[in-house]
Tab-separated table of C-alpha atoms and ligand atoms in Angstrom:
chain	number	residue	atom	x	y	z
P	1	MET	CA	-3.534	-32.004	13.893
P	2	ARG	CA	-4.612	-35.249	12.945
P	3	ARG	CA	-3.077	-38.728	11.820
P	4	ARG	CA	-3.225	-40.075	8.339
P	5	PRO	CA	-4.203	-43.757	8.004
P	6	GLY	CA	-0.463	-44.525	7.340
P	7	GLY	CA	0.400	-43.110	10.836
P	8	ARG	CA	1.900	-39.671	9.448
P	9	THR	CA	0.526	-36.470	11.113
P	10	VAL	CA	-1.510	-33.952	9.030
P	11	SER	CA	-1.178	-30.444	9.970
P	12	THR	CA	-3.391	-28.040	7.683
P	13	ARG	CA	-3.115	-24.210	7.843
P	14	LEU	CA	-4.732	-21.609	5.798
P	15	TYR	CA	-2.911	-18.563	4.699
P	16	TRP	CA	-5.347	-15.670	4.195
P	17	PHE	CA	-3.604	-13.369	1.795
P	18	GLY	CA	-4.478	-9.571	1.859
P	19	THR	CA	-2.135	-6.702	1.123
P	20	ASP	CA	0.780	-9.261	1.122
P	21	LEU	CA	0.385	-10.834	-2.441
P	22	ARG	CA	3.748	-12.196	-2.963
P	23	LEU	CA	6.015	-15.238	-1.966
P	24	ASP	CA	9.464	-13.434	-1.715
P	25	ASP	CA	10.315	-12.277	1.800
P	26	HIS	CA	7.129	-13.249	3.492
P	27	PRO	CA	7.498	-13.737	7.118
P	28	GLY	CA	3.875	-14.525	7.467
P	29	LEU	CA	3.920	-17.436	4.973
P	30	ARG	CA	7.081	-18.627	6.494
P	31	ARG	CA	4.978	-18.868	9.726
P	32	ALA	CA	2.339	-20.631	8.043
P	33	LEU	CA	4.563	-23.220	6.614
P	34	ALA	CA	6.373	-24.233	9.743
P	35	GLY	CA	5.410	-27.832	10.453
P	36	THR	CA	2.526	-27.738	8.069
P	37	THR	CA	2.051	-30.562	5.631
P	38	ARG	CA	-1.083	-28.948	3.729
P	39	LEU	CA	-1.383	-25.126	3.089
P	40	LEU	CA	-4.510	-23.381	1.661
P	41	PRO	CA	-3.890	-19.993	0.384
P	42	VAL	CA	-6.994	-17.853	0.282
P	43	TYR	CA	-7.937	-14.489	-0.983
P	44	CYS	CA	-11.416	-12.920	0.123
P	45	HIS	CA	-13.031	-10.741	-2.154
P	46	ASP	CA	-14.677	-8.274	0.505
P	47	PRO	CA	-18.180	-7.161	-0.872
P	48	ARG	CA	-17.576	-4.050	0.854
P	49	ASP	CA	-15.052	-2.969	-1.738
P	50	ALA	CA	-17.777	-3.086	-4.364
P	51	ALA	CA	-19.774	-0.279	-1.988
P	52	MET	CA	-20.149	3.284	-2.954
P	53	THR	CA	-18.648	5.995	-0.631
P	54	PRO	CA	-21.001	8.655	1.060
P	55	TRP	CA	-19.741	11.168	-1.700
P	56	GLY	CA	-21.312	9.095	-4.487
P	57	PHE	CA	-18.277	7.165	-5.984
P	58	ALA	CA	-17.001	3.462	-5.840
P	59	ARG	CA	-14.911	2.816	-3.098
P	60	VAL	CA	-12.478	0.882	-5.228
P	61	GLY	CA	-12.395	2.362	-8.803
P	62	GLY	CA	-11.519	0.461	-11.923
P	63	HIS	CA	-7.648	1.077	-12.016
P	64	ARG	CA	-7.466	-0.586	-8.645
P	65	GLN	CA	-9.670	-3.326	-9.547
P	66	ARG	CA	-7.605	-4.102	-12.451
P	67	PHE	CA	-4.337	-3.789	-10.956
P	68	LEU	CA	-5.416	-6.063	-8.068
P	69	ALA	CA	-6.809	-8.594	-10.570
P	70	ALA	CA	-3.499	-8.869	-12.284
P	71	THR	CA	-1.895	-9.062	-9.045
P	72	LEU	CA	-3.833	-11.984	-7.829
P	73	ALA	CA	-3.485	-13.736	-11.168
P	74	ASP	CA	0.020	-13.462	-10.996
P	75	LEU	CA	0.261	-14.938	-7.517
P	76	ARG	CA	-1.933	-17.776	-8.554
P	77	VAL	CA	0.610	-18.648	-11.135
P	78	ARG	CA	3.498	-18.383	-8.743
P	79	LEU	CA	1.792	-20.658	-6.157
P	80	GLU	CA	0.987	-23.366	-8.727
P	81	GLN	CA	4.595	-23.219	-10.085
P	82	ARG	CA	5.250	-24.250	-6.493
P	83	GLY	CA	2.564	-27.173	-6.299
P	84	SER	CA	0.120	-24.902	-4.463
P	85	THR	CA	-2.998	-22.831	-5.407
P	86	LEU	CA	-5.059	-19.905	-4.646
P	87	VAL	CA	-8.599	-20.027	-3.632
P	88	GLU	CA	-10.338	-16.888	-4.054
P	89	VAL	CA	-13.766	-16.414	-2.485
P	90	ASP	CA	-16.300	-13.929	-2.404
P	91	GLY	CA	-17.572	-12.745	1.057
P	92	ARG	CA	-16.341	-11.081	4.095
P	93	PRO	CA	-13.428	-12.900	5.733
P	94	ARG	CA	-15.325	-13.370	9.098
P	95	ASP	CA	-18.101	-15.273	7.115
P	96	VAL	CA	-16.135	-17.289	4.592
P	97	LEU	CA	-12.942	-18.097	6.511
P	98	PRO	CA	-14.511	-20.115	9.183
P	99	VAL	CA	-16.465	-22.292	6.885
P	100	LEU	CA	-13.328	-22.881	4.605
P	101	ALA	CA	-11.154	-23.604	7.610
P	102	ARG	CA	-13.547	-25.948	9.394
P	103	SER	CA	-13.990	-27.731	6.061
P	104	VAL	CA	-10.194	-28.487	5.518
P	105	GLN	CA	-9.849	-29.193	9.012
P	106	ALA	CA	-7.132	-26.344	9.449
P	107	THR	CA	-5.736	-25.806	12.795
P	108	GLU	CA	-4.756	-22.017	12.377
P	109	VAL	CA	-5.338	-18.967	9.959
P	110	VAL	CA	-2.195	-17.102	9.258
P	111	CYS	CA	-2.579	-13.645	7.886
P	112	GLU	CA	-0.636	-10.305	7.929
P	113	ALA	CA	-1.457	-8.083	10.767
P	114	VAL	CA	-2.795	-5.104	9.322
P	115	GLU	CA	-3.541	-2.019	12.103
P	116	GLN	CA	-6.615	-0.870	10.268
P	117	ALA	CA	-9.911	-0.903	11.963
P	118	GLU	CA	-11.881	-3.012	9.344
P	119	SER	CA	-8.881	-5.609	9.409
P	120	LEU	CA	-8.709	-5.784	13.239
P	121	ALA	CA	-12.568	-6.212	13.470
P	122	GLU	CA	-12.376	-9.081	10.864
P	123	VAL	CA	-9.733	-10.818	12.917
P	124	ASP	CA	-11.478	-10.115	16.159
P	125	ALA	CA	-14.803	-11.711	14.609
P	126	LEU	CA	-12.767	-14.886	13.453
P	127	ARG	CA	-11.486	-15.194	16.808
P	128	GLY	CA	-14.657	-14.815	18.326
P	129	ALA	CA	-16.013	-17.528	16.117
P	130	GLY	CA	-13.522	-19.961	17.581
P	131	ILE	CA	-10.830	-19.659	14.806
P	132	ALA	CA	-7.038	-19.601	15.918
P	133	VAL	CA	-5.557	-16.642	14.003
P	134	ALA	CA	-1.841	-15.755	13.923
P	135	ALA	CA	-1.507	-12.141	12.663
P	136	VAL	CA	2.136	-11.371	11.408
P	137	TRP	CA	3.411	-7.785	11.196
P	138	HIS	CA	5.423	-7.819	8.069
P	139	SER	CA	4.780	-4.480	6.123
P	140	THR	CA	7.719	-2.386	7.172
P	141	LEU	CA	11.474	-2.086	6.955
P	142	PHE	CA	11.775	-2.397	10.496
P	143	ASP	CA	10.498	-4.997	13.010
P	144	PRO	CA	8.419	-2.850	15.503
P	145	GLN	CA	10.281	-4.952	18.385
P	146	ARG	CA	13.596	-4.011	16.973
P	147	LEU	CA	13.372	-0.364	16.865
P	148	PRO	CA	16.079	1.675	18.533
P	149	PHE	CA	13.466	2.934	20.929
P	150	PRO	CA	10.234	1.169	22.462
P	151	LEU	CA	7.392	1.543	20.005
P	152	HIS	CA	5.160	3.331	22.447
P	153	ASP	CA	7.901	5.895	22.918
P	154	MET	CA	8.384	6.439	19.142
P	155	PRO	CA	8.811	9.837	18.147
P	156	ARG	CA	5.806	11.607	16.726
P	157	HIS	CA	7.531	13.539	14.231
P	158	PHE	CA	9.292	12.321	11.093
P	159	THR	CA	12.717	14.013	11.680
P	160	PRO	CA	13.451	12.680	15.316
P	161	PHE	CA	12.092	9.336	14.119
P	162	ARG	CA	14.449	9.112	11.242
P	163	GLN	CA	17.411	10.601	13.208
P	164	ALA	CA	16.754	7.930	15.958
P	165	ILE	CA	16.985	5.270	13.468
P	166	GLU	CA	19.962	6.680	11.633
P	167	GLN	CA	22.010	7.317	14.699
P	168	SER	CA	21.619	3.727	15.997
P	169	ALA	CA	22.910	0.490	15.087
P	170	ALA	CA	19.344	-0.712	13.917
P	171	ARG	CA	19.252	-2.431	10.551
P	172	ALA	CA	16.223	-3.640	8.848
P	173	GLU	CA	16.561	-7.535	8.816
P	174	ALA	CA	17.689	-9.229	5.523
P	175	PRO	CA	14.743	-10.459	3.257
P	176	LEU	CA	14.141	-14.092	3.376
P	177	PRO	CA	14.121	-16.192	0.219
P	178	MET	CA	11.348	-17.129	-1.807
P	179	PRO	CA	10.071	-20.834	-1.094
P	180	GLU	CA	10.740	-23.036	-3.909
P	181	VAL	CA	8.185	-25.692	-3.060
P	182	LEU	CA	5.111	-25.374	-1.004
P	183	PRO	CA	2.864	-27.886	0.911
P	184	PRO	CA	0.091	-29.226	-1.404
P	185	PRO	CA	-3.419	-27.685	-0.803
P	186	PRO	CA	-5.931	-29.841	1.035
P	187	PRO	CA	-9.166	-30.891	-1.171
P	188	VAL	CA	-11.681	-27.883	-0.878
P	189	PRO	CA	-15.330	-28.802	-1.602
P	190	PRO	CA	-16.210	-27.181	-5.071
P	191	ALA	CA	-19.040	-25.215	-3.377
P	192	LEU	CA	-16.458	-23.280	-1.294
P	193	SER	CA	-13.572	-22.923	-3.819
P	194	GLY	CA	-15.279	-19.694	-5.291
P	195	SER	CA	-15.576	-18.072	-8.480
P	196	ALA	CA	-14.275	-14.451	-8.111
P	197	GLY	CA	-10.863	-15.336	-9.603
P	198	THR	CA	-12.554	-15.746	-12.991
P	199	ALA	CA	-14.438	-12.266	-12.730
P	200	THR	CA	-12.147	-10.015	-14.799
P	201	PRO	CA	-12.674	-6.288	-14.614
P	202	GLN	CA	-13.072	-4.308	-17.927
P	203	PRO	CA	-9.524	-4.049	-19.505
P	204	TRP	CA	-7.860	-0.817	-19.462
P	205	PRO	CA	-6.657	0.199	-23.310
P	206	GLY	CA	-3.960	2.257	-21.517
P	207	ASP	CA	-2.980	5.715	-22.141
P	208	ALA	CA	0.269	6.752	-23.623
P	209	ARG	CA	0.581	9.788	-21.332
P	210	SER	CA	0.451	7.642	-18.047
P	211	SER	CA	3.532	7.658	-15.713
P	212	PHE	CA	2.674	4.085	-14.578
P	213	PRO	CA	1.258	2.202	-17.959
P	214	TYR	CA	0.011	-0.879	-15.917
P	215	HIS	CA	-1.625	-2.247	-19.056
P	216	LEU	CA	1.920	-2.978	-20.136
P	217	PRO	CA	3.769	-6.295	-19.010
P	218	THR	CA	6.717	-3.880	-17.584
P	219	HIS	CA	4.138	-2.361	-15.112
P	220	ALA	CA	1.549	-5.174	-14.575
P	221	GLY	CA	0.104	-6.054	-11.240
P	222	GLY	CA	1.965	-8.863	-9.694
P	223	GLU	CA	5.310	-9.922	-8.038
P	224	THR	CA	6.698	-11.130	-11.380
P	225	ALA	CA	6.616	-7.785	-12.892
P	226	ALA	CA	7.489	-6.219	-9.555
P	227	LEU	CA	10.744	-8.071	-9.183
P	228	ALA	CA	11.865	-7.357	-12.999
P	229	HIS	CA	11.011	-3.710	-12.422
P	230	LEU	CA	13.041	-3.646	-9.114
P	231	ALA	CA	16.293	-5.155	-11.015
P	232	ARG	CA	15.942	-2.814	-14.108
P	233	TYR	CA	15.662	0.309	-11.983
P	234	PHE	CA	18.946	-0.385	-10.018
P	235	SER	CA	20.676	-1.779	-13.298
P	236	GLY	CA	21.352	1.739	-14.449
P	237	PRO	CA	21.891	5.367	-13.125
P	238	LEU	CA	18.175	5.971	-12.470
P	239	ALA	CA	18.829	5.703	-8.500
P	240	THR	CA	21.770	8.322	-8.665
P	241	ALA	CA	19.639	10.818	-10.341
P	242	TYR	CA	16.613	10.167	-8.280
P	243	ARG	CA	16.815	13.310	-6.162
P	244	THR	CA	16.995	15.663	-9.143
P	245	THR	CA	14.203	13.666	-11.148
P	246	ARG	CA	11.805	12.919	-8.389
P	247	ASN	CA	9.703	16.005	-8.343
P	248	ARG	CA	9.118	15.770	-12.018
P	249	LEU	CA	5.488	15.689	-12.704
P	250	SER	CA	5.323	12.917	-15.141
P	251	GLY	CA	7.409	10.073	-16.824
P	252	THR	CA	7.859	6.458	-15.809
P	253	ASP	CA	11.441	6.741	-14.461
P	254	ASN	CA	11.482	10.170	-12.729
P	255	SER	CA	10.656	8.385	-9.266
P	256	THR	CA	11.139	4.597	-8.633
P	257	LYS	CA	7.521	3.862	-9.087
P	258	PHE	CA	7.579	1.066	-6.536
P	259	SER	CA	4.651	2.047	-4.819
P	260	PRO	CA	1.479	0.194	-6.537
P	261	TRP	CA	3.672	-3.049	-5.982
P	262	LEU	CA	4.453	-2.027	-2.553
P	263	ALA	CA	0.831	-1.273	-1.627
P	264	HIS	CA	-0.375	-4.791	-2.978
P	265	GLY	CA	2.337	-6.273	-1.145
P	266	ALA	CA	3.782	-7.655	-4.245
P	267	LEU	CA	7.057	-6.403	-3.335
P	268	SER	CA	8.539	-6.314	-0.207
P	269	PRO	CA	10.288	-3.225	1.243
P	270	ARG	CA	13.130	-5.131	2.667
P	271	ARG	CA	13.777	-6.585	-0.686
P	272	VAL	CA	13.876	-3.028	-2.112
P	273	LEU	CA	16.394	-1.987	0.622
P	274	ALA	CA	18.762	-4.704	0.065
P	275	GLN	CA	18.713	-3.922	-3.561
P	276	LEU	CA	19.343	-0.564	-2.879
P	277	ARG	CA	22.182	-1.175	-0.559
P	278	ARG	CA	23.577	-3.665	-3.287
P	279	PHE	CA	23.344	-0.736	-5.863
P	280	GLU	CA	25.219	1.680	-3.379
P	281	ALA	CA	27.910	-1.035	-2.706
P	282	GLU	CA	28.430	-1.622	-6.561
P	283	ARG	CA	28.038	2.017	-7.791
P	284	GLY	CA	28.477	4.265	-4.802
P	285	ALA	CA	26.147	6.061	-2.418
P	286	SER	CA	24.758	9.201	-3.610
P	287	ASP	CA	22.224	11.969	-2.771
P	288	GLY	CA	20.029	10.279	-5.075
P	289	SER	CA	20.133	6.714	-3.329
P	290	TYR	CA	20.013	8.337	0.040
P	291	ALA	CA	16.722	10.154	-0.780
P	292	ILE	CA	14.892	6.664	-1.750
P	293	TRP	CA	15.875	5.365	1.643
P	294	PHE	CA	14.525	8.627	3.123
P	295	GLU	CA	11.288	8.161	1.219
P	296	LEU	CA	11.104	4.553	2.389
P	297	LEU	CA	11.727	5.742	5.876
P	298	TRP	CA	8.570	8.047	5.633
P	299	ARG	CA	6.488	4.887	4.591
P	300	ASP	CA	7.737	3.036	7.690
P	301	PHE	CA	7.071	6.243	9.860
P	302	PHE	CA	3.220	6.154	8.872
P	303	ARG	CA	2.937	2.701	9.580
P	304	LEU	CA	4.734	2.499	12.838
P	305	LEU	CA	2.756	5.628	14.207
P	306	VAL	CA	-0.294	4.059	13.618
P	307	LEU	CA	0.843	1.006	15.323
P	308	ARG	CA	2.061	3.145	18.047
P	309	GLU	CA	-1.033	4.948	18.674
P	310	ARG	CA	-3.149	1.781	18.692
P	311	GLN	CA	-0.614	0.031	21.189
P	312	ARG	CA	-0.919	3.158	23.586
P	313	SER	CA	-4.728	3.314	23.296
P	314	ARG	CA	-4.919	-0.339	23.933
P	315	ALA	CA	-2.779	0.153	27.004
P	316	ALA	CA	-4.876	2.975	28.152
P	317	ALA	CA	-8.219	1.021	27.898
P	318	PRO	CA	-7.179	-2.768	27.449
P	319	ALA	CA	-10.782	-3.795	27.479
P	320	ALA	CA	-12.091	-1.529	24.631
P	321	VAL	CA	-12.098	-3.010	21.113
P	322	ALA	CA	-11.198	-0.351	18.614
P	323	PRO	CA	-14.191	1.165	17.057
P	324	PRO	CA	-14.198	1.088	13.284
P	325	ALA	CA	-13.372	4.442	11.966
P	326	PRO	CA	-16.681	6.178	11.469
P	327	LEU	CA	-17.608	6.806	7.884
P	328	PRO	CA	-19.081	10.425	7.448
P	329	ASP	CA	-22.909	10.752	7.005
P	330	ALA	CA	-24.630	13.151	4.685
P	331	GLU	CA	-23.662	15.878	7.106
P	332	GLY	CA	-20.187	14.772	6.877
P	333	ALA	CA	-20.223	14.997	3.361
P	334	GLY	CA	-20.045	18.650	3.620
P	335	SER	CA	-22.185	21.649	2.725
P	336	ALA	CA	-23.689	21.987	-0.664
P	337	ALA	CA	-21.213	24.489	-1.418
P	338	THR	CA	-18.119	22.504	-0.361
P	339	ARG	CA	-19.622	19.437	-2.088
P	340	ASP	CA	-19.731	21.345	-5.392
P	341	ALA	CA	-16.189	22.468	-4.812
P	342	PHE	CA	-15.200	18.808	-4.254
P	343	GLU	CA	-16.831	17.739	-7.594
P	344	ARG	CA	-15.114	20.295	-9.502
P	345	TRP	CA	-11.818	19.202	-7.824
P	346	ARG	CA	-12.564	15.528	-8.451
P	347	SER	CA	-13.406	16.020	-12.046
P	348	GLY	CA	-10.264	18.293	-12.958
P	349	SER	CA	-12.300	21.292	-13.451
P	350	THR	CA	-11.671	23.791	-10.779
P	351	GLY	CA	-10.109	26.553	-13.392
P	352	VAL	CA	-6.506	26.085	-11.844
P	353	PRO	CA	-4.927	24.546	-14.495
P	354	LEU	CA	-2.182	22.498	-12.847
P	355	VAL	CA	-4.404	21.115	-10.122
P	356	ASP	CA	-7.214	20.023	-12.911
P	357	ALA	CA	-4.372	18.555	-15.108
P	358	GLY	CA	-3.194	16.401	-11.872
P	359	MET	CA	-6.842	15.526	-11.250
P	360	ARG	CA	-7.428	14.480	-14.989
P	361	GLU	CA	-4.322	12.235	-14.716
P	362	LEU	CA	-5.269	10.664	-11.646
P	363	ALA	CA	-8.913	9.636	-12.967
P	364	ALA	CA	-7.523	8.417	-16.370
P	365	THR	CA	-4.506	6.373	-15.166
P	366	GLY	CA	-5.014	5.675	-11.378
P	367	PHE	CA	-1.514	7.195	-10.871
P	368	LEU	CA	-0.258	10.823	-9.974
P	369	SER	CA	3.194	12.072	-8.988
P	370	ASN	CA	3.879	12.884	-5.124
P	371	ARG	CA	4.337	16.648	-6.105
P	372	LEU	CA	0.868	16.831	-7.534
P	373	ARG	CA	-0.764	14.817	-4.676
P	374	GLN	CA	0.570	17.435	-2.232
P	375	LEU	CA	-0.503	20.256	-4.585
P	376	ALA	CA	-4.128	18.707	-5.071
P	377	ALA	CA	-4.580	17.760	-1.312
P	378	SER	CA	-3.523	21.256	-0.485
P	379	TYR	CA	-5.879	22.973	-2.846
P	380	LEU	CA	-8.732	21.078	-1.807
P	381	ILE	CA	-8.370	21.611	1.784
P	382	HIS	CA	-6.712	24.997	2.177
P	383	ASP	CA	-7.926	26.965	-1.006
P	384	LEU	CA	-11.468	25.328	-1.387
P	385	GLY	CA	-12.275	24.316	2.130
P	386	ALA	CA	-13.452	21.025	1.222
P	387	ASP	CA	-13.644	17.847	3.278
P	388	PRO	CA	-10.140	16.136	3.571
P	389	MET	CA	-11.973	12.906	4.089
P	390	ALA	CA	-13.805	13.268	0.647
P	391	GLY	CA	-10.339	13.741	-0.797
P	392	ALA	CA	-8.736	11.033	0.791
P	393	ALA	CA	-11.586	8.926	-0.094
P	394	TRP	CA	-11.204	9.863	-3.737
P	395	PHE	CA	-7.519	9.158	-3.928
P	396	ALA	CA	-8.328	5.864	-2.164
P	397	SER	CA	-10.854	4.946	-5.107
P	398	GLN	CA	-8.485	5.978	-7.897
P	399	LEU	CA	-4.789	5.275	-6.982
P	400	ILE	CA	-3.307	1.887	-7.955
P	401	ASP	CA	-0.843	2.290	-5.111
P	402	PHE	CA	-3.641	3.121	-2.379
P	403	ASP	CA	-2.186	2.268	0.812
P	404	PRO	CA	-4.260	3.296	3.929
P	405	TYR	CA	-1.313	4.334	6.019
P	406	SER	CA	0.442	6.505	3.475
P	407	ASN	CA	-3.038	7.835	2.060
P	408	ASP	CA	-4.092	8.727	5.582
P	409	GLY	CA	-0.806	9.850	6.967
P	410	ASN	CA	-0.228	12.117	4.117
P	411	TRP	CA	-3.406	13.795	3.875
P	412	ARG	CA	-3.330	14.292	7.691
P	413	TYR	CA	0.135	16.008	7.244
P	414	ILE	CA	-1.138	18.474	4.632
P	415	ALA	CA	-4.470	19.181	6.663
P	416	GLY	CA	-2.487	19.557	9.843
P	417	THR	CA	-4.543	17.061	11.611
P	418	GLY	CA	-1.880	14.207	11.950
P	419	ALA	CA	0.483	13.103	14.465
P	420	ASP	CA	3.201	15.291	12.785
P	421	PRO	CA	1.066	18.419	12.026
P	422	ARG	CA	3.517	21.277	11.621
P	423	GLY	CA	0.229	23.322	11.260
P	424	GLY	CA	-0.458	21.622	7.976
P	425	ARG	CA	1.245	22.371	4.727
P	426	ARG	CA	-0.221	24.921	2.330
P	427	PHE	CA	1.137	24.873	-1.255
P	428	ASN	CA	1.198	28.037	-3.359
P	429	VAL	CA	-0.293	26.979	-6.671
P	430	GLU	CA	1.303	29.894	-8.756
P	431	LYS	CA	4.787	29.156	-7.063
P	432	GLN	CA	4.391	25.254	-7.743
P	433	THR	CA	3.420	25.872	-11.200
P	434	ARG	CA	6.377	28.238	-12.011
P	435	ASP	CA	8.654	25.652	-10.362
P	436	HIS	CA	7.355	22.360	-11.680
P	437	ASP	CA	5.471	23.274	-15.154
P	438	PRO	CA	6.968	26.605	-16.146
P	439	ASP	CA	6.219	26.283	-19.844
P	440	GLY	CA	2.904	24.549	-19.305
P	441	GLN	CA	3.685	21.127	-20.770
P	442	PHE	CA	2.037	19.322	-18.393
P	443	GLN	CA	-1.152	21.472	-18.584
P	444	VAL	CA	-1.368	21.081	-22.196
P	445	LEU	CA	-0.846	17.091	-21.950
P	446	TRP	CA	-3.887	16.896	-19.811
P	447	GLY	CA	-6.015	19.655	-21.664
P	448	ALA	CA	-6.005	21.939	-18.791
P	449	ALA	CA	-3.972	24.889	-20.158
N	1	FAD	P1	9.211	7.427	-4.961
N	1	FAD	O1	9.394	8.831	-4.796
N	1	FAD	O2	9.988	6.838	-5.834
N	1	FAD	O3	9.389	6.788	-3.275
N	1	FAD	C1	9.971	5.451	-3.083
N	1	FAD	C2	8.956	4.962	-2.186
N	1	FAD	O4	8.937	5.632	-0.931
N	1	FAD	C3	7.391	5.061	-2.796
N	1	FAD	O5	7.286	3.813	-3.376
N	1	FAD	C4	6.723	4.955	-1.365
N	1	FAD	O6	6.578	3.674	-0.942
N	1	FAD	C5	7.557	5.636	-0.444
N	1	FAD	N1	7.252	7.097	-0.283
N	1	FAD	C6	7.507	7.933	-0.965
N	1	FAD	N2	7.001	9.309	-0.537
N	1	FAD	C7	6.192	8.948	0.369
N	1	FAD	C8	5.282	9.516	1.404
N	1	FAD	N3	5.033	10.988	1.068
N	1	FAD	N4	4.641	8.894	2.142
N	1	FAD	C9	4.956	7.588	2.431
N	1	FAD	N5	5.635	6.791	1.705
N	1	FAD	C10	6.290	7.388	0.583
N	1	FAD	N6	1.793	6.410	-1.242
N	1	FAD	C11	1.319	5.274	-1.332
N	1	FAD	O7	1.973	4.359	-1.427
N	1	FAD	N7	-0.066	5.275	-1.300
N	1	FAD	C12	-0.982	6.124	-1.142
N	1	FAD	O8	-2.173	5.884	-0.962
N	1	FAD	C13	-0.323	7.506	-1.001
N	1	FAD	N8	-1.221	8.537	-0.975
N	1	FAD	C14	-0.897	9.858	-0.675
N	1	FAD	C15	-1.722	10.861	-0.644
N	1	FAD	C16	-1.168	12.192	-0.482
N	1	FAD	C17	-2.103	13.350	-0.397
N	1	FAD	C18	0.068	12.277	-0.642
N	1	FAD	C19	0.660	13.716	-0.600
N	1	FAD	C20	1.168	11.427	-0.723
N	1	FAD	C21	0.649	9.926	-0.936
N	1	FAD	N9	1.554	8.967	-1.182
N	1	FAD	C22	0.971	7.705	-1.206
N	1	FAD	C23	2.923	8.990	-0.852
N	1	FAD	C24	3.575	9.384	-2.326
N	1	FAD	O9	2.986	10.074	-3.211
N	1	FAD	C25	3.801	8.039	-3.250
N	1	FAD	O10	4.412	7.037	-2.419
N	1	FAD	C26	4.825	8.003	-4.344
N	1	FAD	O11	4.362	9.253	-5.236
N	1	FAD	C27	4.769	6.842	-5.090
N	1	FAD	O12	5.619	6.887	-6.271
N	1	FAD	P2	7.200	6.230	-6.331
N	1	FAD	O13	6.797	4.816	-5.761
N	1	FAD	O14	7.662	6.610	-7.516
N	1	FAD	O15	7.595	7.054	-5.074
């Protein structure tokens, strides 16, 4: 906080955007705006995202890069429309944010609280460098402090978690409105203002078979397309039919397709829920609309479970800094046989047509239906005996809706190593094929029949 020559107090904050790339219903941004006369919105392109995994593929593949680039471009426009800007910088947050914050004399960096080892380590490093950081948890429907049970006693299985919520008076908070005007950004020295925003990944020509054609304006990355899609989805009967259509293997409307926008934070889950409730009030609640709520609750469950476990481990060892999740070494990458099996799985050449079709779709489009994610994961783990971490890393590289909580939680659930293990989930390929692709249409579509 300092005084301008005319006597007015200047208070500058930096908002560090991460996986919360929107303006609507944004508690973190609200926190950053309180009493702030100048706000600098920043996004860091972390060089670790350009690294390779131990299994020899890019940590962040082309589909994800393109969807993120579109999301950032849209956020920049929306910020500019409100008198602000977006500074994109190359570098690890711990390296670039202190320099930026000091150069604009920011009193505080505000960001989303993310309970993942890498993000926690960056925030710790910033604080260690003397930067005040306010990390705001805002990625769930339910505020962790307003659950019908203390977070550390949260049920570790989904059904009792859901029942405890449904049987209580707990309600998700209403979404916050979008700010109409933002404080101007402070001047940033050109050497610090970055050039990453101008580096655009190779365009994707699209694939007519895609269930999420993100090269089209209707499915583009960013809040603008997200809000338009949300409005369109609930303007007709799709939600009512959701329960019967959600297990179809392809199609743009068989399921809600909110996930790529939710994963980037371009869409707020509370905004989705508010639209769902409005839809139910206007058109009537149904099995379909209930099933959407049910799935959104799975998303909350995986996030809150991670938060619960970390809270418990901090309470058990308050001085311990959570170590980053170990990346497997060459040993961890598996034996030659399982590595070979993994490669066949990854490239869609296992010889099992439905699995291969799904894996080809994933690589070609960056999207895969929930049913095929389950089947593909189960096949890798339980039939091929390969490393689930390798599979999860491949999904993380390819999925435009990659979300560490949901990806990790679902892989663990199927492997039987998560907090809700139920001994793992093994899907029978023949049965799945009979039930979901009886005439082989999907297999033919992806050249796997
Ligand atoms: P819908 O069926 O319309 O569901 C509505 C919303 O509910 C979704 O957008 C999503 O936010 C949430 N949801 C639905 N199913 C799940 C679920 N099983 N777990 C958590 N949330 C759910 N989802 C991701 O968003 N990111 C991931 O990285 C991811 N990885 C997965 C990995 C595996 C092995 C499996 C089996 C599932 C994974 N999922 C992941 C969950 C699910 O497959 C996707 O959320 C869903 O297919 C996205 O399509 P949709 O938006 O049309 O979902």
